JSON list of C-alpha atoms and ligand atoms in Angstrom, two decimals:
[
{"chain": "P", "resi": 1, "resn": "MET", "atom": "CA", "xyz": [-12.04, -20.34, -27.21]},
{"chain": "P", "resi": 2, "resn": "ALA", "atom": "CA", "xyz": [-8.53, -19.59, -28.52]},
{"chain": "P", "resi": 3, "resn": "SER", "atom": "CA", "xyz": [-9.90, -16.12, -29.44]},
{"chain": "P", "resi": 4, "resn": "GLN", "atom": "CA", "xyz": [-11.37, -15.59, -27.07]},
{"chain": "P", "resi": 5, "resn": "LEU", "atom": "CA", "xyz": [-8.36, -16.32, -24.90]},
{"chain": "P", "resi": 6, "resn": "LEU", "atom": "CA", "xyz": [-6.50, -13.89, -27.27]},
{"chain": "P", "resi": 7, "resn": "LEU", "atom": "CA", "xyz": [-9.01, -11.01, -26.60]},
{"chain": "P", "resi": 8, "resn": "LEU", "atom": "CA", "xyz": [-8.62, -11.70, -22.59]},
{"chain": "P", "resi": 9, "resn": "SER", "atom": "CA", "xyz": [-4.81, -11.41, -22.75]},
{"chain": "P", "resi": 10, "resn": "LEU", "atom": "CA", "xyz": [-5.52, -8.28, -25.18]},
{"chain": "P", "resi": 11, "resn": "LEU", "atom": "CA", "xyz": [-7.27, -6.33, -22.97]},
{"chain": "P", "resi": 12, "resn": "CYS", "atom": "CA", "xyz": [-5.06, -7.62, -19.83]},
{"chain": "P", "resi": 13, "resn": "THR", "atom": "CA", "xyz": [-2.13, -6.42, -22.01]},
{"chain": "P", "resi": 14, "resn": "LEU", "atom": "CA", "xyz": [-3.81, -3.15, -23.10]},
{"chain": "P", "resi": 15, "resn": "PHE", "atom": "CA", "xyz": [-5.39, -2.64, -19.30]},
{"chain": "P", "resi": 16, "resn": "VAL", "atom": "CA", "xyz": [-1.50, -2.76, -17.53]},
{"chain": "P", "resi": 17, "resn": "HIS", "atom": "CA", "xyz": [0.16, -0.14, -20.27]},
{"chain": "P", "resi": 18, "resn": "GLN", "atom": "CA", "xyz": [-2.65, 2.21, -19.43]},
{"chain": "P", "resi": 19, "resn": "SER", "atom": "CA", "xyz": [-2.31, 1.61, -15.31]},
{"chain": "P", "resi": 20, "resn": "HIS", "atom": "CA", "xyz": [1.59, 2.11, -16.12]},
{"chain": "P", "resi": 21, "resn": "ALA", "atom": "CA", "xyz": [1.09, 5.55, -17.89]},
{"chain": "P", "resi": 22, "resn": "ALA", "atom": "CA", "xyz": [-1.93, 6.80, -16.34]},
{"chain": "P", "resi": 23, "resn": "CYS", "atom": "CA", "xyz": [-1.67, 8.67, -12.53]},
{"chain": "P", "resi": 24, "resn": "ALA", "atom": "CA", "xyz": [-3.95, 6.84, -9.90]},
{"chain": "P", "resi": 25, "resn": "GLU", "atom": "CA", "xyz": [-4.35, 8.67, -6.84]},
{"chain": "P", "resi": 26, "resn": "VAL", "atom": "CA", "xyz": [-3.25, 5.80, -4.17]},
{"chain": "P", "resi": 27, "resn": "ALA", "atom": "CA", "xyz": [-4.36, 6.74, -1.23]},
{"chain": "P", "resi": 28, "resn": "SER", "atom": "CA", "xyz": [-0.83, 5.93, 1.22]},
{"chain": "P", "resi": 29, "resn": "ASP", "atom": "CA", "xyz": [-0.88, 3.04, 4.22]},
{"chain": "P", "resi": 30, "resn": "THR", "atom": "CA", "xyz": [-1.79, 3.83, 7.63]},
{"chain": "P", "resi": 31, "resn": "GLU", "atom": "CA", "xyz": [0.14, 1.41, 9.21]},
{"chain": "P", "resi": 32, "resn": "ALA", "atom": "CA", "xyz": [3.85, 1.49, 10.27]},
{"chain": "P", "resi": 33, "resn": "VAL", "atom": "CA", "xyz": [6.40, -1.18, 11.94]},
{"chain": "P", "resi": 34, "resn": "ALA", "atom": "CA", "xyz": [8.27, 0.67, 14.91]},
{"chain": "P", "resi": 35, "resn": "GLY", "atom": "CA", "xyz": [12.06, 0.59, 13.76]},
{"chain": "P", "resi": 36, "resn": "LYS", "atom": "CA", "xyz": [11.46, -0.23, 10.05]},
{"chain": "P", "resi": 37, "resn": "GLY", "atom": "CA", "xyz": [10.87, 2.56, 7.15]},
{"chain": "P", "resi": 38, "resn": "PHE", "atom": "CA", "xyz": [7.71, 3.72, 5.90]},
{"chain": "P", "resi": 39, "resn": "LYS", "atom": "CA", "xyz": [6.55, 5.18, 2.46]},
{"chain": "P", "resi": 40, "resn": "LEU", "atom": "CA", "xyz": [4.27, 7.70, 3.63]},
{"chain": "P", "resi": 41, "resn": "GLY", "atom": "CA", "xyz": [2.08, 7.53, -0.03]},
{"chain": "P", "resi": 42, "resn": "CYS", "atom": "CA", "xyz": [0.88, 11.13, -1.63]},
{"chain": "P", "resi": 43, "resn": "VAL", "atom": "CA", "xyz": [-0.09, 11.34, -5.05]},
{"chain": "P", "resi": 44, "resn": "SER", "atom": "CA", "xyz": [-1.93, 14.44, -6.97]},
{"chain": "P", "resi": 45, "resn": "CYS", "atom": "CA", "xyz": [-2.79, 13.26, -10.56]},
{"chain": "P", "resi": 46, "resn": "LYS", "atom": "CA", "xyz": [-3.22, 16.32, -12.51]},
{"chain": "P", "resi": 47, "resn": "LEU", "atom": "CA", "xyz": [-5.88, 16.93, -14.23]},
{"chain": "P", "resi": 48, "resn": "ARG", "atom": "CA", "xyz": [-4.92, 18.18, -17.58]},
{"chain": "P", "resi": 49, "resn": "SER", "atom": "CA", "xyz": [-2.35, 16.14, -18.31]},
{"chain": "P", "resi": 50, "resn": "GLU", "atom": "CA", "xyz": [-0.94, 18.08, -21.63]},
{"chain": "P", "resi": 51, "resn": "VAL", "atom": "CA", "xyz": [-0.17, 21.24, -19.51]},
{"chain": "P", "resi": 52, "resn": "GLU", "atom": "CA", "xyz": [3.39, 21.97, -18.08]},
{"chain": "P", "resi": 53, "resn": "SER", "atom": "CA", "xyz": [3.76, 22.49, -15.04]},
{"chain": "P", "resi": 54, "resn": "THR", "atom": "CA", "xyz": [5.51, 22.78, -12.11]},
{"chain": "P", "resi": 55, "resn": "ALA", "atom": "CA", "xyz": [5.43, 21.70, -8.31]},
{"chain": "P", "resi": 56, "resn": "ILE", "atom": "CA", "xyz": [6.57, 21.97, -4.86]},
{"chain": "P", "resi": 57, "resn": "ILE", "atom": "CA", "xyz": [5.78, 19.56, -2.13]},
{"chain": "P", "resi": 58, "resn": "GLU", "atom": "CA", "xyz": [5.87, 20.23, 1.28]},
{"chain": "P", "resi": 59, "resn": "TRP", "atom": "CA", "xyz": [5.24, 17.89, 4.39]},
{"chain": "P", "resi": 60, "resn": "TYR", "atom": "CA", "xyz": [4.08, 18.62, 7.65]},
{"chain": "P", "resi": 61, "resn": "PHE", "atom": "CA", "xyz": [3.48, 16.49, 10.55]},
{"chain": "P", "resi": 62, "resn": "LYS", "atom": "CA", "xyz": [1.17, 17.22, 14.11]},
{"chain": "P", "resi": 63, "resn": "PRO", "atom": "CA", "xyz": [2.43, 14.63, 16.43]},
{"chain": "P", "resi": 64, "resn": "LYS", "atom": "CA", "xyz": [-0.51, 12.45, 17.96]},
{"chain": "P", "resi": 65, "resn": "GLY", "atom": "CA", "xyz": [-2.16, 14.95, 20.83]},
{"chain": "P", "resi": 66, "resn": "GLU", "atom": "CA", "xyz": [-0.61, 17.98, 19.54]},
{"chain": "P", "resi": 67, "resn": "ALA", "atom": "CA", "xyz": [-2.23, 21.15, 18.11]},
{"chain": "P", "resi": 68, "resn": "ASP", "atom": "CA", "xyz": [-0.25, 22.28, 15.46]},
{"chain": "P", "resi": 69, "resn": "PHE", "atom": "CA", "xyz": [1.36, 21.28, 12.74]},
{"chain": "P", "resi": 70, "resn": "PHE", "atom": "CA", "xyz": [4.77, 21.82, 11.91]},
{"chain": "P", "resi": 71, "resn": "PRO", "atom": "CA", "xyz": [6.94, 21.45, 8.14]},
{"chain": "P", "resi": 72, "resn": "ILE", "atom": "CA", "xyz": [9.09, 18.31, 7.99]},
{"chain": "P", "resi": 73, "resn": "TYR", "atom": "CA", "xyz": [9.76, 18.66, 4.70]},
{"chain": "P", "resi": 74, "resn": "THR", "atom": "CA", "xyz": [10.09, 20.61, 1.11]},
{"chain": "P", "resi": 75, "resn": "TYR", "atom": "CA", "xyz": [10.99, 19.42, -2.22]},
{"chain": "P", "resi": 76, "resn": "GLY", "atom": "CA", "xyz": [10.90, 21.52, -5.72]},
{"chain": "P", "resi": 77, "resn": "SER", "atom": "CA", "xyz": [13.48, 21.35, -8.70]},
{"chain": "P", "resi": 78, "resn": "GLY", "atom": "CA", "xyz": [14.97, 18.44, -7.74]},
{"chain": "P", "resi": 79, "resn": "ILE", "atom": "CA", "xyz": [15.81, 19.63, -4.15]},
{"chain": "P", "resi": 80, "resn": "ALA", "atom": "CA", "xyz": [15.17, 18.68, -1.10]},
{"chain": "P", "resi": 81, "resn": "THR", "atom": "CA", "xyz": [15.21, 20.28, 2.60]},
{"chain": "P", "resi": 82, "resn": "ILE", "atom": "CA", "xyz": [14.41, 18.67, 6.09]},
{"chain": "P", "resi": 83, "resn": "GLU", "atom": "CA", "xyz": [12.96, 21.44, 7.95]},
{"chain": "P", "resi": 84, "resn": "HIS", "atom": "CA", "xyz": [12.82, 19.51, 11.48]},
{"chain": "P", "resi": 85, "resn": "GLU", "atom": "CA", "xyz": [15.55, 18.26, 13.71]},
{"chain": "P", "resi": 86, "resn": "ASP", "atom": "CA", "xyz": [13.60, 15.27, 14.12]},
{"chain": "P", "resi": 87, "resn": "PHE", "atom": "CA", "xyz": [13.49, 13.82, 10.81]},
{"chain": "P", "resi": 88, "resn": "ILE", "atom": "CA", "xyz": [17.13, 14.90, 9.59]},
{"chain": "P", "resi": 89, "resn": "ASP", "atom": "CA", "xyz": [18.58, 11.78, 8.31]},
{"chain": "P", "resi": 90, "resn": "ARG", "atom": "CA", "xyz": [15.25, 10.37, 8.14]},
{"chain": "P", "resi": 91, "resn": "VAL", "atom": "CA", "xyz": [13.51, 11.00, 4.78]},
{"chain": "P", "resi": 92, "resn": "ASP", "atom": "CA", "xyz": [13.97, 10.28, 1.43]},
{"chain": "P", "resi": 93, "resn": "TRP", "atom": "CA", "xyz": [12.35, 11.39, -1.72]},
{"chain": "P", "resi": 94, "resn": "ASN", "atom": "CA", "xyz": [9.98, 8.10, -3.13]},
{"chain": "P", "resi": 95, "resn": "GLY", "atom": "CA", "xyz": [8.21, 10.82, -5.47]},
{"chain": "P", "resi": 96, "resn": "SER", "atom": "CA", "xyz": [8.35, 11.29, -9.29]},
{"chain": "P", "resi": 97, "resn": "LYS", "atom": "CA", "xyz": [11.87, 11.43, -10.66]},
{"chain": "P", "resi": 98, "resn": "THR", "atom": "CA", "xyz": [11.48, 13.68, -12.80]},
{"chain": "P", "resi": 99, "resn": "SER", "atom": "CA", "xyz": [12.25, 17.17, -11.64]},
{"chain": "P", "resi": 100, "resn": "ASN", "atom": "CA", "xyz": [9.35, 19.46, -12.38]},
{"chain": "P", "resi": 101, "resn": "ASP", "atom": "CA", "xyz": [6.16, 17.77, -13.17]},
{"chain": "P", "resi": 102, "resn": "ILE", "atom": "CA", "xyz": [5.24, 15.90, -9.84]},
{"chain": "P", "resi": 103, "resn": "GLN", "atom": "CA", "xyz": [2.72, 14.09, -9.61]},
{"chain": "P", "resi": 104, "resn": "ASP", "atom": "CA", "xyz": [3.66, 11.84, -6.96]},
{"chain": "P", "resi": 105, "resn": "GLY", "atom": "CA", "xyz": [5.18, 13.12, -3.72]},
{"chain": "P", "resi": 106, "resn": "SER", "atom": "CA", "xyz": [5.52, 10.21, -1.55]},
{"chain": "P", "resi": 107, "resn": "ILE", "atom": "CA", "xyz": [8.03, 10.51, 1.39]},
{"chain": "P", "resi": 108, "resn": "TYR", "atom": "CA", "xyz": [10.06, 7.43, 2.89]},
{"chain": "P", "resi": 109, "resn": "VAL", "atom": "CA", "xyz": [10.92, 7.94, 6.35]},
{"chain": "P", "resi": 110, "resn": "LEU", "atom": "CA", "xyz": [13.61, 5.59, 7.83]},
{"chain": "P", "resi": 111, "resn": "ASN", "atom": "CA", "xyz": [13.88, 4.31, 11.47]},
{"chain": "P", "resi": 112, "resn": "ILE", "atom": "CA", "xyz": [10.35, 4.77, 12.48]},
{"chain": "P", "resi": 113, "resn": "THR", "atom": "CA", "xyz": [9.57, 5.43, 15.89]},
{"chain": "P", "resi": 114, "resn": "PHE", "atom": "CA", "xyz": [6.38, 5.56, 18.17]},
{"chain": "P", "resi": 115, "resn": "ASN", "atom": "CA", "xyz": [6.77, 9.17, 17.94]},
{"chain": "P", "resi": 116, "resn": "ASP", "atom": "CA", "xyz": [5.77, 9.60, 14.58]},
{"chain": "P", "resi": 117, "resn": "THR", "atom": "CA", "xyz": [2.41, 8.49, 15.71]},
{"chain": "P", "resi": 118, "resn": "GLY", "atom": "CA", "xyz": [-0.11, 11.36, 14.39]},
{"chain": "P", "resi": 119, "resn": "THR", "atom": "CA", "xyz": [-1.23, 13.21, 11.10]},
{"chain": "P", "resi": 120, "resn": "PHE", "atom": "CA", "xyz": [0.92, 13.80, 7.92]},
{"chain": "P", "resi": 121, "resn": "ARG", "atom": "CA", "xyz": [-0.06, 16.31, 5.69]},
{"chain": "P", "resi": 122, "resn": "CYS", "atom": "CA", "xyz": [1.21, 16.72, 2.29]},
{"chain": "P", "resi": 123, "resn": "TYR", "atom": "CA", "xyz": [1.03, 20.08, -0.22]},
{"chain": "P", "resi": 124, "resn": "PHE", "atom": "CA", "xyz": [1.30, 20.54, -3.55]},
{"chain": "P", "resi": 125, "resn": "ASN", "atom": "CA", "xyz": [1.95, 23.91, -4.58]},
{"chain": "P", "resi": 126, "resn": "ARG", "atom": "CA", "xyz": [1.58, 23.23, -8.75]},
{"chain": "P", "resi": 127, "resn": "ILE", "atom": "CA", "xyz": [1.65, 25.48, -11.37]},
{"chain": "P", "resi": 128, "resn": "LEU", "atom": "CA", "xyz": [0.10, 25.14, -14.30]},
{"chain": "P", "resi": 129, "resn": "ILE", "atom": "CA", "xyz": [2.24, 26.88, -17.45]},
{"chain": "P", "resi": 130, "resn": "TYR", "atom": "CA", "xyz": [-0.14, 28.20, -20.32]},
{"chain": "P", "resi": 131, "resn": "PRO", "atom": "CA", "xyz": [1.40, 30.19, -23.45]},
{"chain": "P", "resi": 132, "resn": "ASN", "atom": "CA", "xyz": [-0.45, 33.46, -21.99]},
{"chain": "P", "resi": 133, "resn": "HIS", "atom": "CA", "xyz": [-0.73, 32.59, -18.12]},
{"chain": "P", "resi": 134, "resn": "GLU", "atom": "CA", "xyz": [0.12, 30.85, -15.22]},
{"chain": "P", "resi": 135, "resn": "TYR", "atom": "CA", "xyz": [-2.19, 29.43, -12.98]},
{"chain": "P", "resi": 136, "resn": "SER", "atom": "CA", "xyz": [-1.42, 27.83, -9.81]},
{"chain": "P", "resi": 137, "resn": "THR", "atom": "CA", "xyz": [-3.28, 24.85, -7.55]},
{"chain": "P", "resi": 138, "resn": "LEU", "atom": "CA", "xyz": [-2.85, 23.77, -4.11]},
{"chain": "P", "resi": 139, "resn": "VAL", "atom": "CA", "xyz": [-3.99, 20.31, -3.18]},
{"chain": "P", "resi": 140, "resn": "SER", "atom": "CA", "xyz": [-3.66, 19.16, 0.52]},
{"chain": "P", "resi": 141, "resn": "LYS", "atom": "CA", "xyz": [-4.09, 15.45, 1.42]},
{"chain": "P", "resi": 142, "resn": "LEU", "atom": "CA", "xyz": [-4.00, 13.49, 5.37]},
{"chain": "P", "resi": 143, "resn": "VAL", "atom": "CA", "xyz": [-2.20, 10.54, 6.31]},
{"chain": "P", "resi": 144, "resn": "HIS", "atom": "CA", "xyz": [-3.41, 9.56, 9.68]},
{"chain": "P", "resi": 145, "resn": "LEU", "atom": "CA", "xyz": [-0.38, 7.54, 11.04]},
{"chain": "P", "resi": 146, "resn": "THR", "atom": "CA", "xyz": [-0.34, 4.63, 13.31]},
{"chain": "P", "resi": 147, "resn": "VAL", "atom": "CA", "xyz": [3.08, 2.95, 14.76]},
{"chain": "P", "resi": 148, "resn": "VAL", "atom": "CA", "xyz": [2.77, -0.56, 15.91]},
{"chain": "P", "resi": 149, "resn": "ALA", "atom": "CA", "xyz": [5.20, -2.63, 17.22]},
{"chain": "P", "resi": 150, "resn": "LYS", "atom": "CA", "xyz": [5.18, -5.56, 14.40]},
{"chain": "P", "resi": 151, "resn": "ALA", "atom": "CA", "xyz": [3.15, -5.99, 11.19]},
{"chain": "P", "resi": 152, "resn": "THR", "atom": "CA", "xyz": [-0.49, -7.06, 12.58]},
{"chain": "P", "resi": 153, "resn": "ARG", "atom": "CA", "xyz": [-1.38, -7.59, 8.90]},
{"chain": "P", "resi": 154, "resn": "GLY", "atom": "CA", "xyz": [1.42, -10.18, 8.41]},
{"chain": "P", "resi": 155, "resn": "THR", "atom": "CA", "xyz": [-0.45, -11.95, 11.89]},
{"chain": "P", "resi": 156, "resn": "ALA", "atom": "CA", "xyz": [-3.55, -12.36, 10.33]},
{"chain": "P", "resi": 157, "resn": "SER", "atom": "CA", "xyz": [-2.60, -13.48, 6.74]},
{"chain": "P", "resi": 158, "resn": "ILE", "atom": "CA", "xyz": [-0.05, -15.78, 8.63]},
{"chain": "P", "resi": 159, "resn": "VAL", "atom": "CA", "xyz": [-3.26, -16.77, 10.83]},
{"chain": "P", "resi": 160, "resn": "SER", "atom": "CA", "xyz": [-5.39, -17.27, 7.66]},
{"chain": "P", "resi": 161, "resn": "GLU", "atom": "CA", "xyz": [-2.93, -19.45, 5.96]},
{"chain": "P", "resi": 162, "resn": "VAL", "atom": "CA", "xyz": [-2.80, -21.75, 9.00]},
{"chain": "P", "resi": 163, "resn": "MET", "atom": "CA", "xyz": [-6.49, -22.07, 8.53]},
{"chain": "P", "resi": 164, "resn": "MET", "atom": "CA", "xyz": [-6.59, -22.82, 5.23]},
{"chain": "P", "resi": 165, "resn": "TYR", "atom": "CA", "xyz": [-4.20, -25.91, 5.91]},
{"chain": "P", "resi": 166, "resn": "VAL", "atom": "CA", "xyz": [-6.18, -27.04, 9.12]},
{"chain": "P", "resi": 167, "resn": "THR", "atom": "CA", "xyz": [-8.84, -26.93, 6.76]},
{"chain": "P", "resi": 168, "resn": "ILE", "atom": "CA", "xyz": [-7.79, -28.85, 3.78]},
{"chain": "P", "resi": 169, "resn": "ILE", "atom": "CA", "xyz": [-5.90, -31.48, 5.96]},
{"chain": "P", "resi": 170, "resn": "GLY", "atom": "CA", "xyz": [-9.01, -31.64, 8.16]},
{"chain": "P", "resi": 171, "resn": "LEU", "atom": "CA", "xyz": [-11.08, -32.20, 5.07]},
{"chain": "P", "resi": 172, "resn": "GLN", "atom": "CA", "xyz": [-8.83, -35.03, 4.22]},
{"chain": "P", "resi": 173, "resn": "VAL", "atom": "CA", "xyz": [-8.81, -36.89, 7.36]},
{"chain": "P", "resi": 174, "resn": "TRP", "atom": "CA", "xyz": [-12.31, -36.75, 7.32]},
{"chain": "P", "resi": 175, "resn": "LEU", "atom": "CA", "xyz": [-12.63, -38.54, 4.02]},
{"chain": "P", "resi": 176, "resn": "LEU", "atom": "CA", "xyz": [-10.05, -40.88, 4.86]},
{"chain": "P", "resi": 177, "resn": "ILE", "atom": "CA", "xyz": [-12.41, -41.75, 8.15]},
{"chain": "P", "resi": 178, "resn": "GLU", "atom": "CA", "xyz": [-15.15, -41.65, 5.59]},
{"chain": "P", "resi": 179, "resn": "MET", "atom": "CA", "xyz": [-13.39, -44.07, 3.40]},
{"chain": "P", "resi": 180, "resn": "ILE", "atom": "CA", "xyz": [-12.44, -46.74, 6.52]},
{"chain": "P", "resi": 181, "resn": "TYR", "atom": "CA", "xyz": [-15.74, -46.21, 7.79]},
{"chain": "P", "resi": 182, "resn": "CYS", "atom": "CA", "xyz": [-17.33, -47.34, 4.12]},
{"chain": "P", "resi": 183, "resn": "TYR", "atom": "CA", "xyz": [-15.16, -50.37, 3.35]},
{"chain": "P", "resi": 184, "resn": "LYS", "atom": "CA", "xyz": [-15.38, -51.77, 6.69]},
{"chain": "P", "resi": 185, "resn": "LYS", "atom": "CA", "xyz": [-19.29, -51.06, 6.19]},
{"chain": "P", "resi": 186, "resn": "ILE", "atom": "CA", "xyz": [-18.86, -53.22, 2.79]},
{"chain": "P", "resi": 187, "resn": "SER", "atom": "CA", "xyz": [-16.71, -55.65, 4.16]},
{"chain": "P", "resi": 188, "resn": "ALA", "atom": "CA", "xyz": [-18.96, -56.49, 7.18]},
{"chain": "P", "resi": 189, "resn": "ALA", "atom": "CA", "xyz": [-21.84, -56.74, 4.59]},
{"chain": "P", "resi": 190, "resn": "GLY", "atom": "CA", "xyz": [-19.81, -59.07, 2.15]},
{"chain": "P", "resi": 191, "resn": "GLU", "atom": "CA", "xyz": [-19.11, -61.54, 5.17]},
{"chain": "P", "resi": 192, "resn": "GLU", "atom": "CA", "xyz": [-22.43, -61.34, 6.35]},
{"chain": "P", "resi": 193, "resn": "ALA", "atom": "CA", "xyz": [-24.09, -62.36, 3.05]},
{"chain": "P", "resi": 194, "resn": "LEU", "atom": "CA", "xyz": [-21.00, -65.42, 2.51]},
{"chain": "P", "resi": 195, "resn": "ARG", "atom": "CA", "xyz": [-21.94, -66.19, 5.77]},
{"chain": "P", "resi": 196, "resn": "GLU", "atom": "CA", "xyz": [-25.68, -66.76, 4.76]},
{"chain": "P", "resi": 197, "resn": "ALA", "atom": "CA", "xyz": [-25.03, -68.69, 1.74]},
{"chain": "P", "resi": 198, "resn": "ALA", "atom": "CA", "xyz": [-22.68, -71.02, 3.61]},
{"chain": "J", "resi": 1, "resn": "NAG", "atom": "C1", "xyz": [11.56, 5.12, -1.42]},
{"chain": "J", "resi": 1, "resn": "NAG", "atom": "O1", "xyz": [12.95, 5.16, -0.75]},
{"chain": "J", "resi": 1, "resn": "NAG", "atom": "C2", "xyz": [14.13, 3.92, -0.17]},
{"chain": "J", "resi": 1, "resn": "NAG", "atom": "C3", "xyz": [14.48, 4.48, 0.76]},
{"chain": "J", "resi": 1, "resn": "NAG", "atom": "O2", "xyz": [15.72, 5.31, 0.06]},
{"chain": "J", "resi": 1, "resn": "NAG", "atom": "C4", "xyz": [14.37, 3.21, -1.16]},
{"chain": "J", "resi": 1, "resn": "NAG", "atom": "O3", "xyz": [14.57, 2.19, -0.55]},
{"chain": "J", "resi": 1, "resn": "NAG", "atom": "C5", "xyz": [12.95, 2.63, -2.03]},
{"chain": "J", "resi": 1, "resn": "NAG", "atom": "O4", "xyz": [13.97, 1.95, -2.92]},
{"chain": "J", "resi": 1, "resn": "NAG", "atom": "C6", "xyz": [12.48, 4.03, -2.69]},
{"chain": "J", "resi": 1, "resn": "NAG", "atom": "N1", "xyz": [11.46, 3.34, -3.09]},
{"chain": "J", "resi": 1, "resn": "NAG", "atom": "C7", "xyz": [10.96, 4.00, -4.29]},
{"chain": "J", "resi": 1, "resn": "NAG", "atom": "C8", "xyz": [9.66, 3.34, -4.92]},
{"chain": "J", "resi": 1, "resn": "NAG", "atom": "O5", "xyz": [11.52, 5.11, -5.27]},
{"chain": "J", "resi": 2, "resn": "NAG", "atom": "C1", "xyz": [18.30, 4.00, 11.95]},
{"chain": "J", "resi": 2, "resn": "NAG", "atom": "O1", "xyz": [19.14, 2.34, 12.39]},
{"chain": "J", "resi": 2, "resn": "NAG", "atom": "C2", "xyz": [20.03, 1.84, 11.65]},
{"chain": "J", "resi": 2, "resn": "NAG", "atom": "C3", "xyz": [20.01, 0.25, 12.16]},
{"chain": "J", "resi": 2, "resn": "NAG", "atom": "O2", "xyz": [19.28, 0.69, 13.61]},
{"chain": "J", "resi": 2, "resn": "NAG", "atom": "C4", "xyz": [21.04, 2.69, 12.68]},
{"chain": "J", "resi": 2, "resn": "NAG", "atom": "O3", "xyz": [21.83, 2.26, 12.02]},
{"chain": "J", "resi": 2, "resn": "NAG", "atom": "C5", "xyz": [21.16, 4.07, 12.20]},
{"chain": "J", "resi": 2, "resn": "NAG", "atom": "O4", "xyz": [21.98, 4.91, 12.35]},
{"chain": "J", "resi": 2, "resn": "NAG", "atom": "C6", "xyz": [19.65, 4.68, 12.04]},
{"chain": "J", "resi": 2, "resn": "NAG", "atom": "N1", "xyz": [19.51, 6.06, 10.98]},
{"chain": "J", "resi": 2, "resn": "NAG", "atom": "C7", "xyz": [19.10, 6.63, 12.01]},
{"chain": "J", "resi": 2, "resn": "NAG", "atom": "C8", "xyz": [18.87, 8.16, 10.87]},
{"chain": "J", "resi": 2, "resn": "NAG", "atom": "O5", "xyz": [18.58, 7.51, 13.53]},
{"chain": "J", "resi": 3, "resn": "NAG", "atom": "C1", "xyz": [10.04, 10.21, 21.63]},
{"chain": "J", "resi": 3, "resn": "NAG", "atom": "O1", "xyz": [9.65, 11.50, 22.42]},
{"chain": "J", "resi": 3, "resn": "NAG", "atom": "C2", "xyz": [9.98, 11.53, 23.66]},
{"chain": "J", "resi": 3, "resn": "NAG", "atom": "C3", "xyz": [9.38, 12.67, 24.37]},
{"chain": "J", "resi": 3, "resn": "NAG", "atom": "O2", "xyz": [9.24, 13.95, 23.07]},
{"chain": "J", "resi": 3, "resn": "NAG", "atom": "C4", "xyz": [11.14, 11.35, 23.88]},
{"chain": "J", "resi": 3, "resn": "NAG", "atom": "O3", "xyz": [11.87, 11.89, 25.27]},
{"chain": "J", "resi": 3, "resn": "NAG", "atom": "C5", "xyz": [12.07, 10.34, 23.05]},
{"chain": "J", "resi": 3, "resn": "NAG", "atom": "O4", "xyz": [13.48, 10.70, 23.16]},
{"chain": "J", "resi": 3, "resn": "NAG", "atom": "C6", "xyz": [11.77, 10.36, 21.59]},
{"chain": "J", "resi": 3, "resn": "NAG", "atom": "N1", "xyz": [12.04, 8.98, 21.14]},
{"chain": "J", "resi": 3, "resn": "NAG", "atom": "C7", "xyz": [12.46, 8.77, 20.07]},
{"chain": "J", "resi": 3, "resn": "NAG", "atom": "C8", "xyz": [12.98, 7.59, 19.61]},
{"chain": "J", "resi": 3, "resn": "NAG", "atom": "O5", "xyz": [12.75, 10.16, 19.42]}
]
């Protein structure tokens, strides 16, 4: 038993460390709350992690109902540029901290408005640097963003928590009623028996 627990905790530790080191292409959240900040996620893992590379990240936005994307933000060599007036002072870098070898190109948009509803697209312009040549790759990802007045997922979890308490209390009340009912039946039967004996 003890050795099994030990093995389990060892595996767990290994897994946690692994997932810290490794790059995982987690999809972005897609529901933002008006007035709050929102992290637009974009991760593109390097397939050959041992090869050195540089990357430039570009973000584009297409408001809901419009036809074209326009550039909003560029990040490369540690320098961020906001490209569109609607996003001035509203975008912070949330991606990889090392300036060149970027695998996480996420950005953080402050003060979300309903006008931010639409499609965001991020581009990874990556150049893999081999001893004799360079190889450039382009990866793009989409985030379909909806903006809500307040977090609906929060409400759902509150409802489920309330339901859990209602269920627990309901079960206890039912148990209590059963016990009282049983007790009454038993004591009634006892009295009956006593009366019969007399
Ligand atoms: C993302 O940026 C926001 C705003 O600057 C900051 O509060 C938050 O801690 C950042 N998160 C990460 C994971 O870098
Ligand atoms: C974002 O909202 C805060 C609080 O409402 C405000 O102080 C700040 O000026 C806003 N920033 C921008 C860039 O609109
Ligand atoms: C949203 O867009 C409309 C139409 O372009 C504009 O009139 C309004 O001021 C915008 N709202 C915000 C909060 O940017």
